[in-house]
Amino acid sequence: MSFSWLTCSLLLGTLCAGYSLGEAETRECVYYNDNWRTERTNQSGFERCEGEKDKRLHCYASWLNSSGTIKLVKKGCWLDDFNCYDRQECVSMEENPQVFFCCCEGNYCNERFTHLPDMIGSGNRVKIRPPPRVPSLLNVLVYSLLPLCVLSLALLLALWMYRHRKPPYGHVDLSEDPGPAPPSPLVGLKPLQLLEIKARGRFGCVWKAQLMSKYVAVKIFPFQNKQSWQNERDIFLTPGMRHENLLRYIAAEKHGTNLETELWIITEFHERGSLTDHLKGNAISWNELCHIAETMSRGLAYLHEDIPSYKGEGPKPTIAHRDFKSKNVLLRDDLTAVIGDFGLAVRFEPGKPPGDTHGQVGTRRYMAPEVLEGAINFQRDSFLRIDMYAMGLVLWELVARCSEADGGEYMLPFEEEVGQHPSLEDLQDVVVHKKMRPVMKDCWLKHPGLSQMCETIEECWDHDAEARLSAGCVEERIGQIARTVSSTTSDGPISIVTSLTNEDLPPKESST
């Protein structure tokens, strides 16, 4: 037995030597970038490939073919991708992609690129394949002497590759249930690579991915959550859903078959992550608080609004989010808020039922009293007021981390009262029966801006749903507070331009 393993080990070294003879190691690739002016890079040249020691490196090329006219898009180094293994020539095998893509191994192997569709045509056309590689004499000798050893090594290598691979951008298939593929110029483009998991939740996980030259977010649902994926996709495809404070949609896809099916939603990517992530690691200044709060309320106000036909699009209906919380608010680099995660959202279109309006949905901690109590009036305005209760809690999270309010350690709403993992009964007792809300500290009320922000928060989470402010009113109020109360620095003195009273604040708006 020991002799057999010793023999395998010696031949493994021999095999590796044969491998290196048959496949040149990729260290440099031909580089080209058609978008070099915008991205501020070199237009062409050579690129030195770098990566982790246990990862293989490749070269790639991508191009367009418009009626026989070839337009080169990009060339360069490519990360470990099992689709590129053992390819000495850069050959695109897809029949008619929107963007042609090929990859190969070996220095400068992407200097030339070819399109050889793997198909059998009619008439005089024949089956075209890249020329087969001639195995080296050493490889033939090794495979002949120890086929069992080589097979074992191959199986171990395949298992390692399966566990460490990053799935490439697969072919789009939405022809099956649930519904047709949304029109998108980016569907089917290569290359897209999943890079790292950024978040996990009840739906699945969110990956940071690279699509051509930019980063995108890929939200992956298991097939069991098909309804949530389909609902979020349909909300994104609703006319009028493009707004600077709503997450920008790119595409939806379906990957795999049967129980291994994954459902993808591809959106823009925000490096800062969610508002929860930012507040955990950072106190915020008064001006940052106002900017985040105003843009967040602007996004929710737009979501809640009925908008008539505009620029050829159909009318945008009122949409209730139903899972509004700081984790579902993303931040751009300039701290502008962007609302995402529409898996539980519901549309209210004239003459149509709103769809699934099951009462107790969302995140328990952010549920309004009427939701916890199971006493919802299933009308449009009732669902909007549920969002506004949650908005009050998120505004409280912002105020609690403001440097003007001592910027204490980050805490979730009601974390002090019921801990980090409250049961439904815990929240019913605190929110419904005792009518408690997160604590407003005395020092907040001494700050002229924070005190007015606290008044707005209290009117958002009012126990009486009909007394709550609308999102549009919150946006106006925060804008007015920000304009009249400013801080010269995050720690500096407060400059009062005008003293506001309740009579000066914008009136409550009806959400009808």
Short mmCIF file of C-alpha atoms in Angstrom, two decimals:
data_model
loop_
_atom_site.label_atom_id
_atom_site.label_comp_id
_atom_site.label_asym_id
_atom_site.label_seq_id
_atom_site.Cartn_x
_atom_site.Cartn_y
_atom_site.Cartn_z
CA MET A 1 0.00 0.00 0.00
CA SER A 2 2.83 2.41 0.92
CA PHE A 3 4.64 1.44 -2.31
CA SER A 4 1.50 2.24 -4.32
CA TRP A 5 1.15 5.71 -2.76
CA LEU A 6 4.88 6.35 -3.21
CA THR A 7 4.58 5.39 -6.85
CA CYS A 8 1.55 7.67 -7.24
CA SER A 9 3.41 10.53 -5.58
CA LEU A 10 6.43 10.12 -7.86
CA LEU A 11 4.24 9.93 -10.91
CA LEU A 12 2.25 12.95 -9.69
CA GLY A 13 5.49 14.94 -9.92
CA THR A 14 6.11 13.49 -13.36
CA LEU A 15 2.54 14.31 -14.37
CA CYS A 16 2.92 17.89 -13.13
CA ALA A 17 6.08 18.17 -15.16
CA GLY A 18 4.17 16.92 -18.19
CA TYR A 19 1.43 19.42 -17.41
CA SER A 20 3.88 22.28 -17.38
CA LEU A 21 5.29 21.10 -20.71
CA GLY A 22 1.85 20.95 -22.29
CA GLU A 23 0.49 24.19 -20.83
CA ALA A 24 2.53 27.35 -20.51
CA GLU A 25 2.00 29.27 -17.28
CA THR A 26 0.14 32.54 -17.80
CA ARG A 27 2.14 35.51 -16.57
CA GLU A 28 1.41 38.23 -19.12
CA CYS A 29 -1.45 38.94 -21.52
CA VAL A 30 -2.09 41.35 -24.35
CA TYR A 31 -4.04 44.32 -22.95
CA TYR A 32 -6.63 46.52 -24.69
CA ASN A 33 -9.47 48.72 -23.41
CA ASP A 34 -11.84 50.38 -25.88
CA ASN A 35 -13.23 52.51 -23.05
CA TRP A 36 -9.80 53.74 -21.96
CA ARG A 37 -10.67 57.45 -21.98
CA THR A 38 -13.64 57.09 -19.62
CA GLU A 39 -11.88 54.61 -17.33
CA ARG A 40 -8.57 56.51 -17.49
CA THR A 41 -6.40 53.54 -18.38
CA ASN A 42 -3.93 52.73 -21.11
CA GLN A 43 -5.51 51.93 -24.44
CA SER A 44 -3.29 48.97 -25.30
CA GLY A 45 -0.11 47.17 -24.34
CA PHE A 46 0.64 44.23 -22.06
CA GLU A 47 -0.74 43.34 -18.61
CA ARG A 48 1.11 41.36 -15.93
CA CYS A 49 -1.23 38.83 -14.32
CA GLU A 50 -1.34 38.50 -10.55
CA GLY A 51 -3.48 36.31 -8.31
CA GLU A 52 -3.52 33.92 -5.38
CA LYS A 53 -0.95 31.11 -5.43
CA ASP A 54 -3.53 28.34 -5.65
CA LYS A 55 -5.48 30.04 -8.45
CA ARG A 56 -4.85 29.65 -12.16
CA LEU A 57 -4.49 32.69 -14.41
CA HIS A 58 -5.72 33.15 -17.95
CA CYS A 59 -5.91 35.71 -20.75
CA TYR A 60 -9.19 36.82 -22.31
CA ALA A 61 -10.61 38.86 -25.16
CA SER A 62 -14.10 40.26 -25.75
CA TRP A 63 -15.40 41.79 -28.96
CA LEU A 64 -18.50 42.73 -30.96
CA ASN A 65 -19.38 41.53 -34.48
CA SER A 66 -21.70 43.93 -36.28
CA SER A 67 -22.52 42.55 -39.76
CA GLY A 68 -19.00 41.23 -40.16
CA THR A 69 -17.28 44.28 -38.68
CA ILE A 70 -15.22 43.29 -35.63
CA LYS A 71 -14.94 45.82 -32.80
CA LEU A 72 -12.53 44.85 -30.04
CA VAL A 73 -13.89 45.67 -26.53
CA LYS A 74 -11.29 44.44 -24.05
CA LYS A 75 -8.25 42.19 -23.62
CA GLY A 76 -6.31 41.36 -20.50
CA CYS A 77 -5.78 38.96 -17.60
CA TRP A 78 -8.63 36.80 -16.29
CA LEU A 79 -9.03 35.16 -12.88
CA ASP A 80 -9.32 31.42 -12.17
CA ASP A 81 -12.19 30.12 -14.37
CA PHE A 82 -12.62 26.42 -15.07
CA ASN A 83 -14.07 27.26 -18.51
CA CYS A 84 -10.57 28.46 -19.52
CA TYR A 85 -8.63 25.42 -18.33
CA ASP A 86 -6.36 23.69 -20.90
CA ARG A 87 -7.23 26.10 -23.70
CA GLN A 88 -4.14 27.17 -25.64
CA GLU A 89 -6.09 29.27 -28.14
CA CYS A 90 -8.65 32.02 -27.51
CA VAL A 91 -11.78 30.61 -29.19
CA SER A 92 -15.41 31.65 -28.63
CA MET A 93 -17.70 28.61 -28.97
CA GLU A 94 -21.11 30.29 -28.49
CA GLU A 95 -23.27 30.40 -31.60
CA ASN A 96 -24.48 34.02 -31.64
CA PRO A 97 -23.82 35.90 -28.38
CA GLN A 98 -24.36 39.64 -27.95
CA VAL A 99 -20.75 40.01 -26.84
CA PHE A 100 -18.15 37.45 -27.94
CA PHE A 101 -15.83 36.19 -25.18
CA CYS A 102 -12.92 33.77 -25.17
CA CYS A 103 -10.17 32.84 -22.70
CA CYS A 104 -7.02 30.76 -22.82
CA GLU A 105 -3.85 29.79 -20.95
CA GLY A 106 -0.32 30.83 -21.84
CA ASN A 107 1.51 34.12 -22.21
CA TYR A 108 -0.06 36.43 -24.84
CA CYS A 109 -2.43 33.65 -25.97
CA ASN A 110 -5.16 36.29 -26.42
CA GLU A 111 -3.23 38.13 -29.09
CA ARG A 112 -5.39 36.34 -31.64
CA PHE A 113 -9.01 35.40 -31.07
CA THR A 114 -11.43 33.31 -33.10
CA HIS A 115 -15.14 32.49 -33.27
CA LEU A 116 -15.79 28.81 -34.03
CA PRO A 117 -19.43 27.97 -33.17
CA ASP A 118 -19.80 24.38 -32.02
CA MET A 119 -22.65 23.32 -34.29
CA ILE A 120 -23.51 21.29 -37.38
CA GLY A 121 -24.97 23.38 -40.16
CA SER A 122 -27.04 22.47 -43.18
CA GLY A 123 -26.00 22.17 -46.84
CA ASN A 124 -22.29 22.51 -47.35
CA ARG A 125 -21.59 23.58 -43.77
CA VAL A 126 -19.85 21.07 -41.57
CA LYS A 127 -19.22 20.67 -37.89
CA ILE A 128 -16.45 23.11 -36.89
CA ARG A 129 -14.35 22.57 -33.83
CA PRO A 130 -11.01 23.97 -32.70
CA PRO A 131 -8.13 21.69 -33.67
CA PRO A 132 -7.61 18.98 -31.05
CA ARG A 133 -4.53 19.17 -28.87
CA VAL A 134 -1.98 16.45 -29.46
CA PRO A 135 -1.12 14.82 -26.14
CA SER A 136 2.54 14.75 -25.23
CA LEU A 137 4.44 11.45 -25.22
CA LEU A 138 5.07 11.84 -21.49
CA ASN A 139 1.35 12.19 -20.76
CA VAL A 140 0.53 9.13 -22.89
CA LEU A 141 3.19 7.13 -21.01
CA VAL A 142 1.85 8.19 -17.60
CA TYR A 143 -1.80 7.46 -18.50
CA SER A 144 -0.80 4.04 -19.87
CA LEU A 145 1.22 2.96 -16.83
CA LEU A 146 -1.02 4.13 -14.03
CA PRO A 147 -4.58 4.78 -15.21
CA LEU A 148 -6.08 4.19 -11.78
CA CYS A 149 -3.67 6.63 -10.11
CA VAL A 150 -4.33 9.32 -12.68
CA LEU A 151 -8.08 8.82 -12.40
CA SER A 152 -7.89 9.23 -8.61
CA LEU A 153 -5.86 12.41 -8.95
CA ALA A 154 -8.31 13.74 -11.52
CA LEU A 155 -11.25 13.07 -9.21
CA LEU A 156 -9.48 14.83 -6.31
CA LEU A 157 -8.68 17.79 -8.56
CA ALA A 158 -12.28 17.95 -9.78
CA LEU A 159 -13.55 17.94 -6.18
CA TRP A 160 -11.12 20.73 -5.26
CA MET A 161 -12.15 22.78 -8.29
CA TYR A 162 -15.84 22.34 -7.48
CA ARG A 163 -15.35 23.58 -3.92
CA HIS A 164 -13.20 26.56 -4.84
CA ARG A 165 -14.61 27.69 -8.15
CA LYS A 166 -16.52 30.95 -8.54
CA PRO A 167 -19.48 30.39 -10.88
CA PRO A 168 -19.05 32.24 -14.19
CA TYR A 169 -21.79 34.28 -15.74
CA GLY A 170 -24.15 31.62 -17.04
CA HIS A 171 -26.47 31.59 -20.02
CA VAL A 172 -29.79 33.34 -19.35
CA ASP A 173 -32.86 31.12 -19.29
CA LEU A 174 -36.15 32.66 -18.29
CA SER A 175 -38.31 30.96 -20.92
CA GLU A 176 -39.74 28.61 -18.30
CA ASP A 177 -41.97 29.51 -15.38
CA PRO A 178 -41.96 32.04 -13.69
CA GLY A 179 -42.64 34.35 -16.63
CA PRO A 180 -40.75 35.75 -19.62
CA ALA A 181 -37.33 37.33 -19.49
CA PRO A 182 -37.31 41.10 -18.94
CA PRO A 183 -35.81 43.07 -21.81
CA SER A 184 -32.31 44.18 -20.84
CA PRO A 185 -29.30 45.04 -22.98
CA LEU A 186 -27.01 43.45 -20.41
CA VAL A 187 -28.67 40.02 -20.27
CA GLY A 188 -26.34 37.41 -21.71
CA LEU A 189 -23.21 39.54 -21.55
CA LYS A 190 -19.88 38.05 -20.58
CA PRO A 191 -17.84 38.22 -18.53
CA LEU A 192 -19.48 38.40 -15.10
CA GLN A 193 -17.78 36.88 -12.08
CA LEU A 194 -19.05 36.46 -8.53
CA LEU A 195 -16.34 37.83 -6.24
CA GLU A 196 -17.47 37.71 -2.59
CA ILE A 197 -20.59 37.42 -0.44
CA LYS A 198 -21.56 40.80 1.04
CA ALA A 199 -24.78 39.92 2.90
CA ARG A 200 -27.03 37.03 3.91
CA GLY A 201 -30.72 37.16 4.73
CA ARG A 202 -34.00 35.27 4.73
CA PHE A 203 -34.01 35.27 0.90
CA GLY A 204 -30.50 33.91 0.29
CA CYS A 205 -27.35 35.99 -0.20
CA VAL A 206 -25.97 39.04 -2.02
CA TRP A 207 -22.69 38.79 -3.96
CA LYS A 208 -20.38 41.51 -5.14
CA ALA A 209 -19.71 40.70 -8.79
CA GLN A 210 -17.82 42.16 -11.73
CA LEU A 211 -19.65 42.75 -15.02
CA MET A 212 -17.17 43.79 -17.69
CA SER A 213 -15.47 46.86 -16.21
CA LYS A 214 -17.80 47.67 -13.29
CA TYR A 215 -19.04 46.11 -10.08
CA VAL A 216 -22.63 44.97 -9.66
CA ALA A 217 -24.65 43.27 -6.90
CA VAL A 218 -26.10 39.81 -7.54
CA LYS A 219 -28.89 38.77 -5.19
CA ILE A 220 -29.29 34.98 -5.30
CA PHE A 221 -32.52 33.31 -4.20
CA PRO A 222 -32.86 29.55 -3.74
CA PHE A 223 -35.68 28.07 -5.81
CA GLN A 224 -37.84 27.73 -2.67
CA ASN A 225 -38.03 31.54 -2.58
CA LYS A 226 -39.22 31.82 -6.18
CA GLN A 227 -42.25 33.93 -5.17
CA SER A 228 -40.07 36.54 -3.47
CA TRP A 229 -37.72 36.68 -6.48
CA GLN A 230 -40.60 36.99 -8.93
CA ASN A 231 -42.28 39.68 -6.85
CA GLU A 232 -39.08 41.75 -6.57
CA ARG A 233 -38.42 41.39 -10.30
CA ASP A 234 -41.99 42.51 -11.12
CA ILE A 235 -41.69 45.52 -8.80
CA PHE A 236 -38.42 46.55 -10.47
CA LEU A 237 -40.09 46.23 -13.90
CA THR A 238 -43.02 48.45 -12.87
CA PRO A 239 -43.13 51.60 -15.04
CA GLY A 240 -41.53 54.64 -13.42
CA MET A 241 -39.29 52.69 -11.00
CA ARG A 242 -36.11 54.49 -12.07
CA HIS A 243 -35.37 57.08 -9.37
CA GLU A 244 -32.12 58.26 -7.80
CA ASN A 245 -33.22 57.07 -4.36
CA LEU A 246 -34.40 53.62 -5.44
CA LEU A 247 -31.96 50.78 -6.18
CA ARG A 248 -31.23 50.58 -9.94
CA TYR A 249 -32.20 47.28 -11.56
CA ILE A 250 -30.06 45.65 -14.28
CA ALA A 251 -31.40 42.16 -15.01
CA ALA A 252 -33.05 39.00 -13.65
CA GLU A 253 -31.88 35.47 -14.44
CA LYS A 254 -32.52 31.81 -13.74
CA HIS A 255 -29.59 29.36 -13.36
CA GLY A 256 -29.50 25.60 -13.04
CA THR A 257 -32.29 23.03 -13.08
CA ASN A 258 -34.62 21.26 -10.66
CA LEU A 259 -33.71 21.59 -6.97
CA GLU A 260 -30.37 23.22 -7.79
CA THR A 261 -32.04 26.14 -9.57
CA GLU A 262 -30.88 29.59 -8.46
CA LEU A 263 -32.77 32.80 -9.18
CA TRP A 264 -30.71 35.94 -9.64
CA ILE A 265 -31.47 39.65 -9.53
CA ILE A 266 -28.63 41.90 -10.72
CA THR A 267 -28.57 45.51 -9.54
CA GLU A 268 -26.11 48.37 -9.11
CA PHE A 269 -23.53 47.85 -6.36
CA HIS A 270 -22.85 50.21 -3.45
CA GLU A 271 -19.53 49.67 -1.68
CA ARG A 272 -20.67 51.35 1.56
CA GLY A 273 -23.35 48.70 2.00
CA SER A 274 -26.48 49.21 4.07
CA LEU A 275 -27.33 51.98 6.51
CA THR A 276 -27.08 49.40 9.30
CA ASP A 277 -23.51 48.55 8.26
CA HIS A 278 -22.53 52.23 8.14
CA LEU A 279 -24.05 53.13 11.51
CA LYS A 280 -22.39 50.15 13.20
CA GLY A 281 -18.97 51.46 12.27
CA ASN A 282 -19.48 55.23 12.12
CA ALA A 283 -21.02 58.07 14.06
CA ILE A 284 -22.55 60.65 11.71
CA SER A 285 -22.50 64.45 11.74
CA TRP A 286 -25.62 66.61 11.85
CA ASN A 287 -25.31 67.43 8.14
CA GLU A 288 -24.84 63.76 7.24
CA LEU A 289 -27.89 62.84 9.32
CA CYS A 290 -30.01 65.39 7.45
CA HIS A 291 -28.74 64.26 4.04
CA ILE A 292 -29.36 60.55 4.70
CA ALA A 293 -32.78 61.19 6.26
CA GLU A 294 -33.95 63.55 3.50
CA THR A 295 -32.87 61.31 0.60
CA MET A 296 -34.28 58.22 2.33
CA SER A 297 -37.68 59.86 2.87
CA ARG A 298 -37.59 61.17 -0.73
CA GLY A 299 -37.16 57.61 -2.02
CA LEU A 300 -40.03 56.29 0.12
CA ALA A 301 -42.25 59.23 -0.87
CA TYR A 302 -41.63 58.44 -4.54
CA LEU A 303 -42.37 54.75 -3.95
CA HIS A 304 -45.68 55.66 -2.26
CA GLU A 305 -46.70 58.12 -4.95
CA ASP A 306 -49.09 57.59 -7.88
CA ILE A 307 -47.41 59.04 -10.98
CA PRO A 308 -49.19 59.47 -14.34
CA SER A 309 -47.67 58.37 -17.65
CA TYR A 310 -44.30 60.00 -18.24
CA LYS A 311 -41.84 59.82 -21.18
CA GLY A 312 -43.70 56.98 -22.86
CA GLU A 313 -43.90 54.81 -19.75
CA GLY A 314 -47.21 53.73 -18.27
CA PRO A 315 -48.42 55.22 -14.98
CA LYS A 316 -46.48 54.26 -11.85
CA PRO A 317 -48.83 52.90 -9.17
CA THR A 318 -48.50 53.38 -5.42
CA ILE A 319 -46.12 50.78 -3.96
CA ALA A 320 -45.88 49.86 -0.27
CA HIS A 321 -42.49 48.44 0.74
CA ARG A 322 -43.65 46.32 3.73
CA ASP A 323 -40.12 45.55 4.96
CA PHE A 324 -38.65 49.02 5.44
CA LYS A 325 -35.64 48.98 7.78
CA SER A 326 -32.08 50.32 7.94
CA LYS A 327 -30.71 47.09 6.44
CA ASN A 328 -32.77 47.69 3.30
CA VAL A 329 -31.47 51.25 2.86
CA LEU A 330 -28.17 51.35 0.94
CA LEU A 331 -25.73 54.27 0.83
CA ARG A 332 -23.91 55.74 -2.15
CA ASP A 333 -20.36 57.07 -1.71
CA ASP A 334 -21.75 60.55 -0.89
CA LEU A 335 -24.14 59.02 1.72
CA THR A 336 -27.20 59.48 -0.49
CA ALA A 337 -29.78 56.88 0.56
CA VAL A 338 -31.07 54.24 -1.89
CA ILE A 339 -34.00 51.98 -1.00
CA GLY A 340 -33.80 48.31 -2.02
CA ASP A 341 -35.21 44.81 -1.30
CA PHE A 342 -38.72 44.75 -2.79
CA GLY A 343 -39.39 41.06 -2.22
CA LEU A 344 -42.42 41.82 0.00
CA ALA A 345 -43.56 45.03 -1.72
CA VAL A 346 -47.11 45.33 -3.03
CA ARG A 347 -48.57 47.50 -5.82
CA PHE A 348 -51.91 49.27 -5.68
CA GLU A 349 -53.17 49.72 -9.22
CA PRO A 350 -56.65 51.16 -9.93
CA GLY A 351 -59.14 48.42 -10.69
CA LYS A 352 -56.73 45.60 -9.81
CA PRO A 353 -56.38 43.60 -6.59
CA PRO A 354 -53.09 44.36 -4.78
CA GLY A 355 -51.99 40.71 -4.78
CA ASP A 356 -50.71 38.95 -1.66
CA THR A 357 -51.46 41.26 1.26
CA HIS A 358 -50.93 38.82 4.10
CA GLY A 359 -50.79 40.91 7.26
CA GLN A 360 -47.83 39.79 9.40
CA VAL A 361 -44.91 40.09 6.99
CA GLY A 362 -41.61 41.93 7.29
CA THR A 363 -39.09 42.10 10.13
CA ARG A 364 -40.65 41.76 13.60
CA ARG A 365 -38.62 44.56 15.18
CA TYR A 366 -39.97 47.07 12.65
CA MET A 367 -43.60 45.89 12.64
CA ALA A 368 -46.21 48.54 13.43
CA PRO A 369 -48.57 47.96 16.38
CA GLU A 370 -51.48 47.08 14.09
CA VAL A 371 -49.32 44.46 12.33
CA LEU A 372 -48.17 42.90 15.62
CA GLU A 373 -51.78 42.90 16.80
CA GLY A 374 -53.07 41.38 13.54
CA ALA A 375 -55.59 44.21 13.16
CA ILE A 376 -54.72 45.62 9.73
CA ASN A 377 -57.24 47.35 7.53
CA PHE A 378 -56.26 45.91 4.14
CA GLN A 379 -56.42 49.23 2.30
CA ARG A 380 -53.80 51.17 0.39
CA ASP A 381 -53.30 53.87 3.04
CA SER A 382 -52.99 51.30 5.84
CA PHE A 383 -49.95 49.73 4.19
CA LEU A 384 -48.33 53.12 3.58
CA ARG A 385 -48.75 54.01 7.26
CA ILE A 386 -47.06 50.73 8.23
CA ASP A 387 -44.03 51.86 6.21
CA MET A 388 -44.10 55.22 8.00
CA TYR A 389 -43.96 53.56 11.44
CA ALA A 390 -40.80 51.74 10.31
CA MET A 391 -39.44 55.01 8.91
CA GLY A 392 -39.74 56.51 12.42
CA LEU A 393 -37.60 53.70 13.85
CA VAL A 394 -34.91 54.15 11.16
CA LEU A 395 -34.82 57.91 11.83
CA TRP A 396 -34.33 57.08 15.51
CA GLU A 397 -31.33 54.89 14.57
CA LEU A 398 -29.84 57.87 12.71
CA VAL A 399 -30.37 60.31 15.58
CA ALA A 400 -28.91 57.83 18.11
CA ARG A 401 -25.63 57.73 16.12
CA CYS A 402 -25.36 61.49 15.52
CA SER A 403 -22.21 63.08 16.95
CA GLU A 404 -24.32 66.05 18.11
CA ALA A 405 -26.20 63.57 20.32
CA ASP A 406 -23.00 62.06 21.77
CA GLY A 407 -23.09 59.37 19.03
CA GLY A 408 -23.39 56.38 21.38
CA GLU A 409 -22.83 52.76 20.38
CA TYR A 410 -25.13 51.53 17.62
CA MET A 411 -28.27 49.75 18.82
CA LEU A 412 -31.22 48.35 16.93
CA PRO A 413 -34.67 49.75 17.74
CA PHE A 414 -36.00 48.13 20.95
CA GLU A 415 -32.69 46.31 21.51
CA GLU A 416 -32.48 47.84 24.97
CA GLU A 417 -36.07 46.79 25.78
CA VAL A 418 -36.28 43.29 24.25
CA GLY A 419 -32.72 42.31 23.22
CA GLN A 420 -31.34 41.26 19.87
CA HIS A 421 -33.68 38.34 19.13
CA PRO A 422 -37.17 39.24 20.38
CA SER A 423 -40.14 36.94 19.94
CA LEU A 424 -43.44 38.14 18.50
CA GLU A 425 -44.92 38.00 22.00
CA ASP A 426 -42.10 40.18 23.40
CA LEU A 427 -42.78 42.90 20.85
CA GLN A 428 -46.54 42.65 21.24
CA ASP A 429 -46.15 43.25 24.97
CA VAL A 430 -43.79 46.23 24.57
CA VAL A 431 -45.19 47.92 21.44
CA VAL A 432 -48.92 47.10 21.52
CA HIS A 433 -49.84 46.73 25.20
CA LYS A 434 -47.31 49.05 26.89
CA LYS A 435 -47.14 51.39 23.87
CA MET A 436 -43.41 51.82 24.39
CA ARG A 437 -41.04 53.26 21.81
CA PRO A 438 -37.20 53.51 21.71
CA VAL A 439 -35.91 56.00 24.29
CA MET A 440 -35.23 59.64 23.34
CA LYS A 441 -32.32 60.90 25.47
CA ASP A 442 -32.58 64.26 27.22
CA CYS A 443 -29.46 65.59 25.49
CA TRP A 444 -31.15 65.14 22.09
CA LEU A 445 -33.92 67.51 23.07
CA LYS A 446 -31.39 70.25 23.95
CA HIS A 447 -30.11 70.36 20.36
CA PRO A 448 -32.37 72.63 18.25
CA GLY A 449 -32.22 70.36 15.20
CA LEU A 450 -32.40 67.00 16.95
CA SER A 451 -35.33 68.13 19.09
CA GLN A 452 -37.34 68.90 15.94
CA MET A 453 -36.20 65.64 14.38
CA CYS A 454 -37.48 63.82 17.48
CA GLU A 455 -40.90 65.48 17.09
CA THR A 456 -41.04 64.23 13.51
CA ILE A 457 -40.04 60.72 14.62
CA GLU A 458 -42.81 60.64 17.24
CA GLU A 459 -45.37 61.60 14.60
CA CYS A 460 -44.11 58.79 12.34
CA TRP A 461 -44.46 56.03 14.95
CA ASP A 462 -47.71 57.30 16.49
CA HIS A 463 -49.82 54.44 17.89
CA ASP A 464 -52.79 55.80 15.92
CA ALA A 465 -51.95 54.86 12.33
CA GLU A 466 -54.09 57.64 10.86
CA ALA A 467 -52.11 60.27 12.82
CA ARG A 468 -48.78 59.32 11.22
CA LEU A 469 -47.02 61.63 8.80
CA SER A 470 -46.73 60.77 5.12
CA ALA A 471 -43.31 60.22 3.54
CA GLY A 472 -43.66 63.40 1.49
CA CYS A 473 -44.30 65.43 4.64
CA VAL A 474 -41.26 63.90 6.36
CA GLU A 475 -39.10 64.82 3.37
CA GLU A 476 -40.32 68.45 3.51
CA ARG A 477 -39.85 68.72 7.26
CA ILE A 478 -36.33 67.34 7.26
CA GLY A 479 -35.39 69.64 4.38
CA GLN A 480 -36.73 72.64 6.27
CA ILE A 481 -34.99 71.62 9.52
CA ALA A 482 -31.70 71.11 7.65
CA ARG A 483 -31.93 74.56 6.03
CA THR A 484 -32.64 76.39 9.27
CA VAL A 485 -30.35 74.53 11.68
CA SER A 486 -26.78 73.98 10.57
CA SER A 487 -23.52 72.98 12.24
CA THR A 488 -20.24 74.60 11.21
CA THR A 489 -18.43 71.34 12.02
CA SER A 490 -19.49 68.01 13.41
CA ASP A 491 -18.24 69.14 16.81
CA GLY A 492 -18.60 72.91 16.41
CA PRO A 493 -21.21 75.36 17.68
CA ILE A 494 -24.74 75.34 16.35
CA SER A 495 -25.79 78.22 14.12
CA ILE A 496 -29.49 79.00 14.36
CA VAL A 497 -30.78 80.82 11.31
CA THR A 498 -34.44 80.68 12.19
CA SER A 499 -36.18 79.19 15.19
CA LEU A 500 -38.92 76.77 14.12
CA THR A 501 -42.15 76.19 15.93
CA ASN A 502 -44.72 73.52 15.24
CA GLU A 503 -46.71 76.08 13.29
CA ASP A 504 -43.74 76.62 10.93
CA LEU A 505 -43.36 72.93 10.07
CA PRO A 506 -45.12 71.57 6.98
CA PRO A 507 -48.58 70.25 7.85
CA LYS A 508 -49.34 66.56 7.94
CA GLU A 509 -50.33 65.24 4.54
CA SER A 510 -53.10 62.82 3.82
CA SER A 511 -51.78 59.67 2.19
CA THR A 512 -54.81 59.49 -0.02
#
